[in-house]
Short mmCIF file of C-alpha atoms (C1' of nucleotides) in Angstrom, two decimals:
data_model
loop_
_atom_site.label_atom_id
_atom_site.label_comp_id
_atom_site.label_asym_id
_atom_site.label_seq_id
_atom_site.Cartn_x
_atom_site.Cartn_y
_atom_site.Cartn_z
CA MET A 1 -15.38 -9.77 -23.72
CA SER A 2 -15.74 -8.11 -20.33
CA LEU A 3 -13.83 -5.26 -18.75
CA LYS A 4 -10.85 -5.97 -16.52
CA LEU A 5 -11.45 -5.98 -12.77
CA THR A 6 -7.91 -5.10 -11.79
CA SER A 7 -6.42 -1.67 -11.35
CA TYR A 8 -3.68 -0.44 -13.66
CA LYS A 9 -0.25 -1.98 -13.03
CA GLY A 10 1.46 -0.40 -10.06
CA THR A 11 -1.66 1.39 -8.79
CA ARG A 12 -3.93 0.41 -5.92
CA ASP A 13 -7.69 0.40 -5.49
CA LEU A 14 -8.48 1.74 -2.05
CA TYR A 15 -11.63 0.36 -0.47
CA PRO A 16 -13.01 2.04 2.67
CA VAL A 17 -10.75 0.10 5.05
CA ASP A 18 -7.64 0.87 2.94
CA MET A 19 -8.68 4.48 2.75
CA ALA A 20 -9.08 4.61 6.53
CA GLU A 21 -5.46 3.45 6.86
CA ARG A 22 -4.30 6.11 4.41
CA ARG A 23 -6.25 8.79 6.25
CA TYR A 24 -4.70 7.64 9.51
CA ILE A 25 -1.21 8.11 8.07
CA PHE A 26 -1.91 11.41 6.34
CA ASP A 27 -3.63 12.87 9.40
CA GLY A 28 -0.60 12.05 11.53
CA TRP A 29 1.75 13.58 8.99
CA ARG A 30 -0.32 16.78 9.01
CA VAL A 31 -0.23 16.97 12.79
CA ILE A 32 3.57 16.82 12.88
CA ALA A 33 4.10 19.19 9.94
CA THR A 34 1.77 21.69 11.55
CA ARG A 35 3.43 21.24 14.94
CA TYR A 36 6.72 22.39 13.40
CA GLY A 37 5.07 25.39 11.77
CA TYR A 38 5.05 24.07 8.20
CA LYS A 39 2.34 25.37 5.90
CA GLU A 40 0.55 23.27 3.33
CA TYR A 41 0.78 23.97 -0.39
CA MET A 42 -0.12 22.10 -3.57
CA ALA A 43 1.46 22.12 -7.01
CA PRO A 44 -0.01 21.04 -10.37
CA LEU A 45 -0.09 17.37 -11.35
CA LEU A 46 1.54 18.25 -14.69
CA GLU A 47 4.80 20.08 -15.27
CA PRO A 48 6.76 20.83 -18.44
CA VAL A 49 9.53 18.30 -18.99
CA GLU A 50 12.29 20.92 -18.71
CA ILE A 51 11.75 21.42 -15.01
CA TYR A 52 13.02 17.88 -14.40
CA ALA A 53 15.63 17.74 -17.13
CA ALA A 54 17.71 20.42 -15.41
CA LYS A 55 18.14 18.26 -12.36
CA SER A 56 17.77 14.62 -13.25
CA GLY A 57 19.35 13.06 -16.30
CA ALA A 58 17.38 13.27 -19.56
CA GLU A 59 17.44 9.49 -19.67
CA ILE A 60 15.65 9.11 -16.37
CA VAL A 61 13.01 11.64 -17.36
CA ASN A 62 12.36 10.02 -20.74
CA GLU A 63 12.30 6.44 -19.58
CA GLN A 64 10.76 6.67 -16.13
CA THR A 65 8.07 9.32 -16.37
CA TYR A 66 4.57 9.40 -17.75
CA SER A 67 4.89 12.04 -20.44
CA PHE A 68 2.86 13.20 -23.42
CA THR A 69 2.58 16.06 -25.88
CA ASP A 70 -0.30 18.41 -25.20
CA ARG A 71 -2.47 19.94 -27.92
CA GLY A 72 -0.18 22.92 -28.06
CA GLY A 73 2.85 20.73 -28.77
CA ARG A 74 4.34 21.06 -25.25
CA GLN A 75 6.13 18.08 -23.68
CA MET A 76 4.35 17.50 -20.37
CA VAL A 77 5.11 15.12 -17.51
CA ILE A 78 2.99 13.75 -14.66
CA ARG A 79 5.05 14.83 -11.67
CA PRO A 80 7.49 12.10 -10.55
CA GLU A 81 8.50 14.14 -7.46
CA MET A 82 7.70 17.42 -5.75
CA THR A 83 11.08 19.10 -5.32
CA PRO A 84 11.27 20.89 -8.71
CA SER A 85 7.69 22.12 -8.36
CA ILE A 86 8.05 23.58 -4.90
CA THR A 87 11.42 25.01 -5.84
CA ARG A 88 9.77 26.76 -8.78
CA MET A 89 6.97 28.05 -6.57
CA VAL A 90 9.40 29.47 -4.02
CA ALA A 91 11.66 30.92 -6.71
CA ALA A 92 8.66 32.66 -8.28
CA ARG A 93 8.03 34.52 -5.01
CA ARG A 94 11.69 34.80 -4.08
CA GLN A 95 11.44 38.50 -3.27
CA GLU A 96 8.22 38.60 -1.29
CA MET A 97 8.33 35.37 0.74
CA SER A 98 9.52 35.81 4.29
CA MET A 99 12.38 33.51 5.15
CA PRO A 100 12.77 30.92 6.41
CA ALA A 101 9.84 29.42 4.53
CA ARG A 102 8.59 26.10 5.90
CA LEU A 103 6.36 24.21 3.48
CA TYR A 104 4.76 20.79 3.22
CA SER A 105 2.43 18.90 0.94
CA ILE A 106 0.93 15.42 0.71
CA ALA A 107 0.57 14.53 -2.93
CA ASN A 108 0.63 11.68 -5.41
CA PHE A 109 3.30 11.04 -8.04
CA MET A 110 3.84 8.63 -10.91
CA ARG A 111 6.94 6.90 -12.16
CA TYR A 112 7.03 4.38 -14.98
CA GLU A 113 8.92 1.60 -13.22
CA ARG A 114 8.59 -2.09 -12.56
CA PRO A 115 6.48 -2.41 -9.40
CA GLN A 116 8.01 -4.44 -6.58
CA HIS A 117 8.05 -4.67 -2.81
CA GLY A 118 7.55 -1.14 -1.48
CA ARG A 119 7.43 0.47 -4.89
CA GLU A 120 4.39 1.38 -6.93
CA ARG A 121 3.86 3.36 -10.09
CA GLU A 122 1.50 5.74 -8.37
CA PHE A 123 2.56 6.66 -4.85
CA TRP A 124 1.95 9.35 -2.23
CA GLN A 125 4.57 11.30 -0.36
CA LEU A 126 4.80 13.86 2.38
CA ASN A 127 7.23 16.55 1.26
CA LEU A 128 8.77 18.70 3.99
CA ASP A 129 11.14 21.51 3.00
CA VAL A 130 12.61 24.46 4.83
CA PHE A 131 13.98 27.27 2.67
CA GLY A 132 16.42 29.96 3.78
CA ILE A 133 18.45 28.42 6.61
CA ASP A 134 22.09 27.82 5.74
CA ASN A 135 23.25 26.37 9.06
CA ILE A 136 22.99 22.93 10.61
CA TYR A 137 19.78 23.74 12.49
CA ALA A 138 17.83 23.20 9.27
CA GLU A 139 19.07 19.60 9.05
CA LEU A 140 18.51 19.21 12.77
CA GLU A 141 14.89 20.27 12.38
CA ILE A 142 14.29 18.03 9.37
CA ILE A 143 15.73 15.01 11.15
CA ASN A 144 13.76 15.76 14.29
CA MET A 145 10.61 15.90 12.22
CA SER A 146 11.49 12.62 10.53
CA TRP A 147 11.81 11.10 13.98
CA ASP A 148 8.54 12.59 15.23
CA VAL A 149 6.65 11.58 12.12
CA LEU A 150 7.41 7.97 13.09
CA GLY A 151 7.17 8.52 16.82
CA TYR A 152 3.69 9.97 16.46
CA PHE A 153 2.49 6.54 15.33
CA GLY A 154 4.10 4.80 18.29
CA ALA A 155 7.46 3.93 16.74
CA THR A 156 10.35 3.60 19.21
CA ALA A 157 14.10 3.96 18.75
CA ASP A 158 14.67 0.22 18.36
CA MET A 159 12.35 0.01 15.36
CA PHE A 160 14.37 2.19 13.00
CA THR A 161 17.75 3.80 12.50
CA ILE A 162 18.59 7.17 11.01
CA ARG A 163 21.83 7.05 9.05
CA VAL A 164 23.58 10.33 8.37
CA ASN A 165 26.37 11.31 6.02
CA ASP A 166 27.69 14.47 4.34
CA ARG A 167 28.12 14.88 0.61
CA ARG A 168 31.13 17.14 1.20
CA LEU A 169 32.82 14.52 3.36
CA THR A 170 32.23 11.88 0.70
CA ASP A 171 33.78 14.18 -1.91
CA PHE A 172 36.78 14.76 0.33
CA ILE A 173 37.31 11.03 0.80
CA MET A 174 37.00 10.33 -2.93
CA ARG A 175 39.14 13.18 -4.27
CA ASP A 176 41.63 14.12 -1.58
CA TYR A 177 42.01 10.94 0.44
CA LEU A 178 41.79 8.45 -2.45
CA GLY A 179 42.79 10.87 -5.20
CA LEU A 180 40.06 9.72 -7.59
CA ASN A 181 38.98 11.57 -10.73
CA ASP A 182 35.35 12.38 -11.64
CA ASP A 183 34.61 9.07 -13.34
CA GLN A 184 36.18 7.00 -10.60
CA THR A 185 34.32 8.98 -7.95
CA MET A 186 31.02 8.40 -9.68
CA CYS A 187 31.61 4.65 -9.99
CA MET A 188 32.82 4.38 -6.41
CA ILE A 189 29.79 6.22 -5.05
CA LYS A 190 27.49 3.91 -7.00
CA LEU A 191 29.40 0.89 -5.72
CA LEU A 192 29.32 1.99 -2.08
CA ASP A 193 25.59 2.63 -2.42
CA ARG A 194 25.14 -1.09 -3.15
CA TYR A 195 27.67 -2.35 -0.60
CA ASP A 196 25.04 -4.09 1.53
CA LYS A 197 23.44 -5.74 -1.49
CA MET A 198 26.45 -7.77 -2.62
CA PRO A 199 28.86 -10.34 -1.21
CA ARG A 200 32.08 -8.85 0.10
CA ALA A 201 34.17 -10.60 -2.56
CA THR A 202 32.12 -9.05 -5.36
CA PHE A 203 32.55 -5.67 -3.79
CA ASP A 204 36.31 -6.08 -3.45
CA GLU A 205 36.60 -7.09 -7.06
CA ALA A 206 34.60 -4.12 -8.32
CA ALA A 207 36.45 -1.73 -6.03
CA SER A 208 39.80 -3.02 -7.19
CA GLU A 209 38.79 -2.44 -10.78
CA ILE A 210 37.80 1.17 -10.13
CA LEU A 211 41.04 1.78 -8.27
CA GLY A 212 43.11 0.27 -11.09
CA GLY A 213 44.31 -2.57 -8.89
CA ASP A 214 46.42 -0.18 -6.79
CA GLN A 215 46.91 -2.09 -3.54
CA GLY A 216 47.80 1.07 -1.64
CA LEU A 217 44.48 2.66 -2.60
CA ILE A 218 42.56 -0.53 -1.86
CA ASP A 219 44.02 -0.53 1.66
CA ARG A 220 43.07 3.11 2.10
CA LEU A 221 39.52 2.36 0.90
CA ASN A 222 39.21 -0.59 3.28
CA ALA A 223 40.27 1.67 6.12
CA VAL A 224 37.17 3.83 5.66
CA ILE A 225 34.32 1.67 4.34
CA SER A 226 33.77 -0.26 7.55
CA VAL A 227 34.03 2.55 10.11
CA GLU A 228 31.08 2.99 12.46
CA THR A 229 31.80 6.46 13.80
CA LEU A 230 33.54 9.64 12.72
CA ASP A 231 36.30 8.98 15.25
CA ASP A 232 37.12 5.67 13.59
CA LEU A 233 38.06 7.43 10.36
CA PRO A 234 41.76 7.66 9.48
CA ALA A 235 43.33 10.68 11.16
CA GLU A 236 43.86 12.63 7.94
CA ILE A 237 40.08 12.61 7.37
CA ARG A 238 38.99 12.76 10.98
CA ASP A 239 41.07 15.83 11.76
CA ASN A 240 39.99 17.73 8.66
CA GLN A 241 37.50 20.59 8.97
CA VAL A 242 35.21 18.82 6.47
CA THR A 243 33.90 16.60 9.26
CA ALA A 244 32.83 19.57 11.40
CA PRO A 245 29.20 19.88 10.24
CA LEU A 246 28.51 16.19 10.76
CA ARG A 247 30.21 16.22 14.14
CA ASP A 248 28.13 19.22 15.13
CA LEU A 249 24.86 17.67 13.92
CA LEU A 250 25.45 14.27 15.50
CA GLY A 251 26.41 15.92 18.77
CA LYS A 252 23.25 17.97 18.87
CA LEU A 253 21.07 14.97 18.01
CA GLN A 254 22.77 12.98 20.76
CA LEU A 255 22.08 15.73 23.26
CA GLN A 256 18.42 15.54 22.30
CA GLY A 257 18.42 11.86 23.17
CA LEU A 258 18.03 10.53 19.63
CA THR A 259 19.98 7.35 20.29
CA ASN A 260 19.23 5.71 16.97
CA VAL A 261 21.04 8.23 14.80
CA VAL A 262 24.37 7.01 13.44
CA TYR A 263 27.06 8.10 11.02
CA SER A 264 27.20 5.95 7.91
CA VAL A 265 30.16 6.39 5.60
CA ARG A 266 28.47 4.29 2.91
CA LEU A 267 25.24 6.28 2.75
CA MET A 268 25.08 7.94 -0.66
CA ARG A 269 21.47 8.85 -1.53
CA GLY A 270 22.20 8.61 -5.24
CA PHE A 271 24.15 11.60 -6.42
CA ASP A 272 21.57 14.00 -7.72
CA TYR A 273 21.21 17.42 -6.17
CA TYR A 274 22.30 17.04 -2.57
CA THR A 275 25.06 19.44 -1.53
CA GLY A 276 25.63 18.71 2.16
CA ILE A 277 24.14 16.55 4.87
CA VAL A 278 22.18 13.54 3.63
CA PHE A 279 20.27 11.03 5.73
CA GLU A 280 18.12 7.94 5.40
CA VAL A 281 15.64 6.32 7.74
CA PHE A 282 16.03 2.53 7.89
CA ASP A 283 13.37 0.07 8.93
CA GLU A 284 14.91 -2.38 11.40
CA ALA A 285 12.04 -4.89 11.28
CA PRO A 286 13.82 -8.20 10.56
CA GLU A 287 11.52 -9.04 7.64
CA ASN A 288 11.57 -5.54 6.24
CA ARG A 289 15.10 -4.17 6.57
CA ARG A 290 15.63 -1.40 4.04
CA ALA A 291 15.64 2.34 3.52
CA MET A 292 12.21 3.84 4.06
CA PHE A 293 12.82 7.43 3.11
CA GLY A 294 15.49 10.06 3.16
CA GLY A 295 16.42 13.65 2.71
CA GLY A 296 19.14 16.21 3.06
CA ARG A 297 20.40 19.60 1.99
CA TYR A 298 20.14 20.83 -1.59
CA ASP A 299 21.32 24.41 -1.91
CA GLY A 300 21.70 24.58 -5.68
CA LEU A 301 18.18 24.27 -7.06
CA VAL A 302 16.48 27.60 -6.41
CA GLY A 303 19.24 29.41 -8.29
CA LEU A 304 18.49 27.37 -11.42
CA PHE A 305 15.38 29.49 -11.87
CA GLY A 306 17.46 32.61 -12.35
CA VAL A 307 16.82 34.14 -8.94
CA GLU A 308 19.15 34.62 -6.01
CA PRO A 309 19.97 31.13 -4.64
CA LEU A 310 18.43 29.85 -1.41
CA PRO A 311 19.65 27.12 0.94
CA VAL A 312 17.13 24.28 1.40
CA ALA A 313 16.82 21.15 3.49
CA GLY A 314 14.05 18.62 2.99
CA VAL A 315 12.76 15.12 3.53
CA ALA A 316 10.05 13.07 1.83
CA PRO A 317 8.46 10.06 3.57
CA GLY A 318 6.49 7.85 1.17
CA GLU A 319 3.16 6.25 2.07
CA THR A 320 4.00 2.80 0.68
CA THR A 321 7.05 2.09 2.82
CA PHE A 322 5.57 3.98 5.76
CA ARG A 323 2.51 1.76 5.73
CA GLU A 324 4.65 -1.35 5.63
CA PHE A 325 6.67 -0.03 8.54
CA LEU A 326 3.51 0.40 10.62
CA LEU A 327 2.28 -3.07 9.66
CA ALA A 328 5.65 -4.73 10.33
CA HIS A 329 5.82 -3.18 13.82
CA ASN A 330 2.18 -3.73 14.64
CA LEU A 331 1.45 -0.02 14.76
CA MET A 332 -1.50 0.04 12.37
CA PRO A 333 -4.89 0.15 14.09
CA ASP A 334 -7.63 -2.14 12.84
CA PHE A 335 -10.03 -0.07 10.78
CA SER A 336 -12.16 -2.97 9.62
CA ASP A 337 -14.99 -2.08 12.01
CA SER A 338 -14.88 1.67 11.92
CA CYS A 339 -16.82 2.58 8.82
CA GLY A 340 -20.51 3.19 8.64
CA PRO A 341 -22.94 5.74 9.98
CA ASN A 342 -23.86 6.07 13.61
CA ILE A 343 -27.56 5.56 13.15
CA THR A 344 -29.39 3.23 10.79
CA ILE A 345 -33.15 3.45 10.36
CA LEU A 346 -34.93 0.20 9.60
CA PRO A 347 -38.42 0.58 8.14
CA ILE A 348 -40.07 -2.76 8.83
CA GLY A 349 -43.70 -2.04 8.02
CA GLY A 350 -45.51 -1.02 4.87
CA SER A 351 -44.36 1.55 2.35
CA ASP A 352 -45.56 4.28 4.76
CA THR A 353 -42.67 3.38 7.04
CA LEU A 354 -40.16 3.96 4.23
CA ASP A 355 -41.49 7.49 3.81
CA ALA A 356 -41.49 8.03 7.55
CA ALA A 357 -37.90 6.75 7.78
CA THR A 358 -36.86 9.28 5.16
CA ASP A 359 -38.45 12.11 7.14
CA VAL A 360 -36.84 11.01 10.40
CA ALA A 361 -33.44 10.67 8.68
CA ASP A 362 -33.75 14.20 7.29
CA GLU A 363 -34.58 15.59 10.70
CA LEU A 364 -31.65 13.85 12.43
CA ARG A 365 -29.23 14.83 9.67
CA GLY A 366 -30.42 18.40 10.04
CA SER A 367 -29.22 18.17 13.62
CA GLY A 368 -25.78 17.03 12.57
CA LEU A 369 -26.14 13.29 13.10
CA ASN A 370 -24.91 10.65 10.64
CA VAL A 371 -27.87 8.60 9.48
CA THR A 372 -28.61 6.02 6.83
CA VAL A 373 -31.82 4.19 5.93
CA ASP A 374 -32.31 0.59 4.81
CA TYR A 375 -34.57 0.96 1.77
CA THR A 376 -34.48 -2.67 0.69
CA GLY A 377 -37.84 -3.64 2.20
CA ARG A 378 -36.27 -6.82 3.58
CA LYS A 379 -37.45 -8.54 6.70
CA ALA A 380 -36.40 -7.15 10.05
CA ASP A 381 -33.78 -9.79 10.79
CA LYS A 382 -32.00 -9.22 7.46
CA GLN A 383 -32.03 -5.48 7.93
CA THR A 384 -30.73 -5.80 11.45
CA LYS A 385 -27.97 -8.17 10.41
CA ALA A 386 -26.84 -5.89 7.58
CA ALA A 387 -26.85 -2.81 9.81
CA VAL A 388 -24.84 -4.54 12.52
CA LYS A 389 -22.34 -5.74 9.96
CA ASN A 390 -22.03 -2.20 8.70
CA LYS A 391 -21.12 -1.18 12.27
CA ALA A 392 -24.09 1.01 13.03
CA GLY A 393 -24.15 2.31 16.60
CA TRP A 394 -27.92 2.61 16.93
CA LEU A 395 -30.86 1.17 15.08
CA ILE A 396 -34.23 2.87 14.83
CA TYR A 397 -37.06 0.48 14.03
CA ILE A 398 -40.05 2.09 12.35
CA GLY A 399 -42.96 -0.28 11.89
CA ASP A 400 -46.69 0.16 11.67
CA ASP A 401 -47.00 0.32 15.47
CA GLU A 402 -44.37 3.05 15.76
CA LEU A 403 -46.10 5.05 13.04
CA ALA A 404 -49.44 4.80 14.81
CA ASP A 405 -48.06 5.66 18.27
CA GLU A 406 -45.46 8.20 17.08
CA VAL A 407 -42.95 6.43 19.29
CA MET A 408 -39.70 5.06 17.87
CA THR A 409 -37.99 1.86 18.95
CA ILE A 410 -34.27 2.53 19.37
CA LYS A 411 -31.71 -0.19 19.87
CA ASN A 412 -28.16 0.29 21.09
CA VAL A 413 -26.18 -2.23 19.05
CA GLY A 414 -23.40 -2.48 21.61
CA THR A 415 -25.58 -3.32 24.60
CA GLY A 416 -28.58 -4.75 22.79
CA LYS A 417 -30.87 -2.63 24.95
CA GLN A 418 -33.93 -0.95 23.47
CA ASP A 419 -35.74 2.27 24.32
CA LYS A 420 -39.12 3.58 23.26
CA VAL A 421 -38.72 7.26 22.44
CA PRO A 422 -41.45 9.67 21.34
CA ALA A 423 -40.75 10.87 17.81
CA VAL A 424 -40.54 14.49 18.89
CA GLU A 425 -37.77 13.72 21.39
CA LEU A 426 -35.49 11.79 19.01
CA VAL A 427 -32.87 14.50 18.53
CA SER A 428 -32.46 15.28 22.20
CA TYR A 429 -32.33 11.55 22.97
CA PHE A 430 -29.35 11.07 20.68
CA TYR A 431 -27.54 14.15 21.92
CA ALA A 432 -27.91 12.92 25.47
CA LYS A 433 -26.42 9.57 24.35
CA LEU A 434 -23.54 11.31 22.60
CA ASP A 435 -22.79 13.29 25.76
CA GLU A 436 -22.68 10.08 27.75
CA GLN A 437 -20.25 8.61 25.25
CA LEU A 438 -18.01 11.67 25.40
CA ASP A 439 -17.98 11.57 29.19
CA SER A 440 -16.97 7.94 29.30
CA LEU A 441 -14.27 8.56 26.69
CA LEU A 442 -12.87 11.37 28.85
CA MET A 443 -12.97 9.11 31.90
CA ASP A 444 -11.03 6.45 30.00
CA LYS A 445 -8.46 9.01 28.97
CA VAL A 446 -8.00 10.25 32.51
CA GLY A 447 -7.65 6.65 33.63
CA GLU A 448 -4.88 6.04 31.11
CA GLU A 449 -2.89 9.05 32.14
CA GLU A 450 -2.87 8.17 35.82
"C1'" G B 1 15.30 -4.19 -20.23
"C1'" C B 2 16.72 -9.17 -17.36
"C1'" G B 3 15.59 -13.26 -13.83
"C1'" U B 4 12.72 -16.51 -10.24
"C1'" C B 5 8.01 -18.07 -8.48
"C1'" U B 6 2.59 -18.22 -8.84
"C1'" G B 7 -2.47 -18.20 -11.73
"C1'" U B 8 -9.05 -23.51 -10.28
"C1'" A B 9 -15.86 -19.49 -7.47
"C1'" G B 10 -15.63 -12.77 -4.44
"C1'" C B 11 -11.70 -14.96 -0.60
"C1'" U B 12 -8.68 -19.38 1.21
"C1'" C B 13 -7.88 -23.76 -1.14
"C1'" A B 14 -8.90 -29.38 -2.67
"C1'" G B 15 -9.01 -31.92 -7.32
"C1'" U B 16 -5.85 -39.39 -7.23
"C1'" U B 17 -0.82 -42.39 -12.72
"C1'" G B 18 -4.64 -37.77 -17.78
"C1'" G B 19 -10.96 -40.54 -17.44
"C1'" U B 20 -18.23 -39.07 -17.07
"C1'" U B 21 -21.74 -33.30 -15.44
"C1'" A B 22 -15.03 -29.45 -11.52
"C1'" G B 23 -15.72 -29.54 -5.35
"C1'" A B 24 -15.34 -27.67 0.05
"C1'" G B 25 -15.19 -23.89 3.79
"C1'" C B 26 -15.90 -18.80 4.36
"C1'" G B 27 -18.42 -14.69 2.10
"C1'" C B 28 -22.88 -12.95 -0.75
"C1'" U B 29 -28.14 -13.82 -1.29
"C1'" G B 30 -33.29 -15.95 -0.14
"C1'" G B 31 -36.23 -18.92 3.22
"C1'" A B 32 -37.33 -21.47 8.05
"C1'" U B 33 -39.34 -16.65 11.47
"C1'" U B 34 -46.06 -11.24 7.39
"C1'" G B 35 -41.28 -7.03 13.70
"C1'" U B 36 -35.17 -7.45 15.80
"C1'" G B 37 -27.77 -9.07 15.02
"C1'" G B 38 -23.09 -12.61 15.87
"C1'" C B 39 -26.15 -19.45 16.69
"C1'" U B 40 -28.83 -23.49 13.84
"C1'" C B 41 -31.17 -25.76 9.50
"C1'" C B 42 -32.62 -25.63 4.20
"C1'" G B 43 -32.18 -23.42 -0.70
"C1'" G B 44 -29.88 -19.97 -4.61
"C1'" A B 45 -26.46 -17.18 -7.46
"C1'" G B 46 -21.38 -17.24 -8.73
"C1'" G B 47 -16.20 -21.07 -12.77
"C1'" U B 48 -15.27 -21.28 -20.96
"C1'" C B 49 -9.86 -24.19 -14.41
"C1'" G B 50 -5.51 -16.70 -16.74
"C1'" C B 51 -5.32 -16.91 -22.44
"C1'" A B 52 -3.74 -19.48 -27.07
"C1'" G B 53 -1.70 -23.51 -29.46
"C1'" G B 54 0.15 -28.71 -29.15
"C1'" U B 55 0.23 -34.13 -27.58
"C1'" U B 56 -3.99 -37.64 -26.72
"C1'" C B 57 -9.80 -41.45 -28.02
"C1'" G B 58 -9.97 -37.94 -23.85
"C1'" A B 59 -6.36 -32.21 -20.68
"C1'" G B 60 -7.88 -28.42 -14.59
"C1'" U B 61 -3.78 -32.28 -14.78
"C1'" C B 62 1.48 -33.24 -19.73
"C1'" C B 63 4.42 -29.83 -23.44
"C1'" U B 64 5.19 -24.91 -25.82
"C1'" G B 65 4.06 -19.92 -26.23
"C1'" U B 66 1.74 -15.79 -24.13
"C1'" U B 67 -0.49 -12.68 -20.43
"C1'" A B 68 -1.28 -10.98 -15.40
"C1'" G B 69 0.51 -10.71 -10.43
"C1'" A B 70 4.28 -11.23 -6.53
"C1'" C B 71 9.45 -10.94 -5.49
"C1'" G B 72 14.49 -9.82 -6.98
"C1'" C B 73 18.29 -7.30 -10.63
"C1'" C B 74 18.99 -2.56 -13.38
"C1'" C B 75 17.14 2.04 -11.73
"C1'" C B 76 15.30 4.58 -7.62
"C1'" A B 77 14.80 12.15 -8.79
#
RNA sequence: GCGUCUGUAGCUCAGUUGGUUAGAGCGCUGGAUUGUGGCUCCGGAGGUCGCAGGUUCGAGUCCUGUUAGACGCCCCA
């Protein structure tokens, strides 16, 4: 009976190449968050169950979280999301924090769900939240960041669409325009959320049932579900003040040249804690069309902690769907040849050369260079082959001759050229080479810009 | 919780109507070459054919169950 080789269901093993891809994504996220003045925080991996129960249904928390009882009898949960935690943190310093507070984190979460395309049990998310701005500029900033977070990696407007809606407008349509009660509204929102997933006939049938077969209401519903812009809405909705925030936001985004932002009357984002504008970023890759991530305004949560309420807008891109977006649009660099140290020392003589290699490695490392040593004692060709495969930039051969002469043989893997360098000049040799590399990199960069 | 598809070497796969000891390429590893990489040649390791039952003289192959994975549904904070 041997141990299993596979990782736990819904989790991923990240080998160096995978990790390089993750680092690439996270580093880009940090650049954009920082560029907008957001500061990084971190919350605990575990939270008491109550913090989620207030917001999500008890059912969801019980069935879809990893939870356990600690030794003190407390019901604890591995965080399934960041919003309650950061809300708690901000609420705890409600009086002393200067507003607006712009905060971000990149963290992992766990949900006990069936893994499928784009969904894992353990996943990482960038959480961006701005606290303390009650006007539309908060949403504007969040959507701009969502755009830039993709644009930073080379995404262009044709690769994705940002769909925007307003919870208050949806409520108006459900209650005032259609005259639905709470239950009907809830069912209708759920139904609209799945509109694109079902055949039209199925939708019509379900809608008719919710509306009690009232043909007048069905006609009114049909008049709104297929509109593409705010202006296409029936006059009694279009001319109501409830459309003002969306109109304002869309106008501002248009002025900024964000051509791929559209109004979507069917966008629902579940119906948890959002109180105003909601939006979703859609991948338009033909083989990958679906919602990547979303966000919106949630003004009601801070107050749940018993402090003066605060308006909040946020967005949370997930690594899983983000990675697939980059792959689908050919935006992920190839990291398969970018791991490994710069310099590999190959001792190819007696055991003396192993000791000498260790000393040389120590000296170079002391000067800030990345160095590894092949201690296998294999023949020179095997050592060379392994080092090249590991993407070493330079090889230092230390054999009996080098030891005797105190001169090292250095090979540039890229060019195949070799130099004989006195042992005492090794460090300055490599720094001169690094300078050359930097210069040529700068030249390339200048060349690109021209 | 429900459904569909897929499990043969580390990877990609072959394996005839059920028939001896289960194969190939790549990868890994050693040698040809007691001191130099991407070629070439020769060797080696690595498989209870996902697991368990059943049918059969005989099962990688057929049947049943089960498990794991992928993808959908439900859900998606």
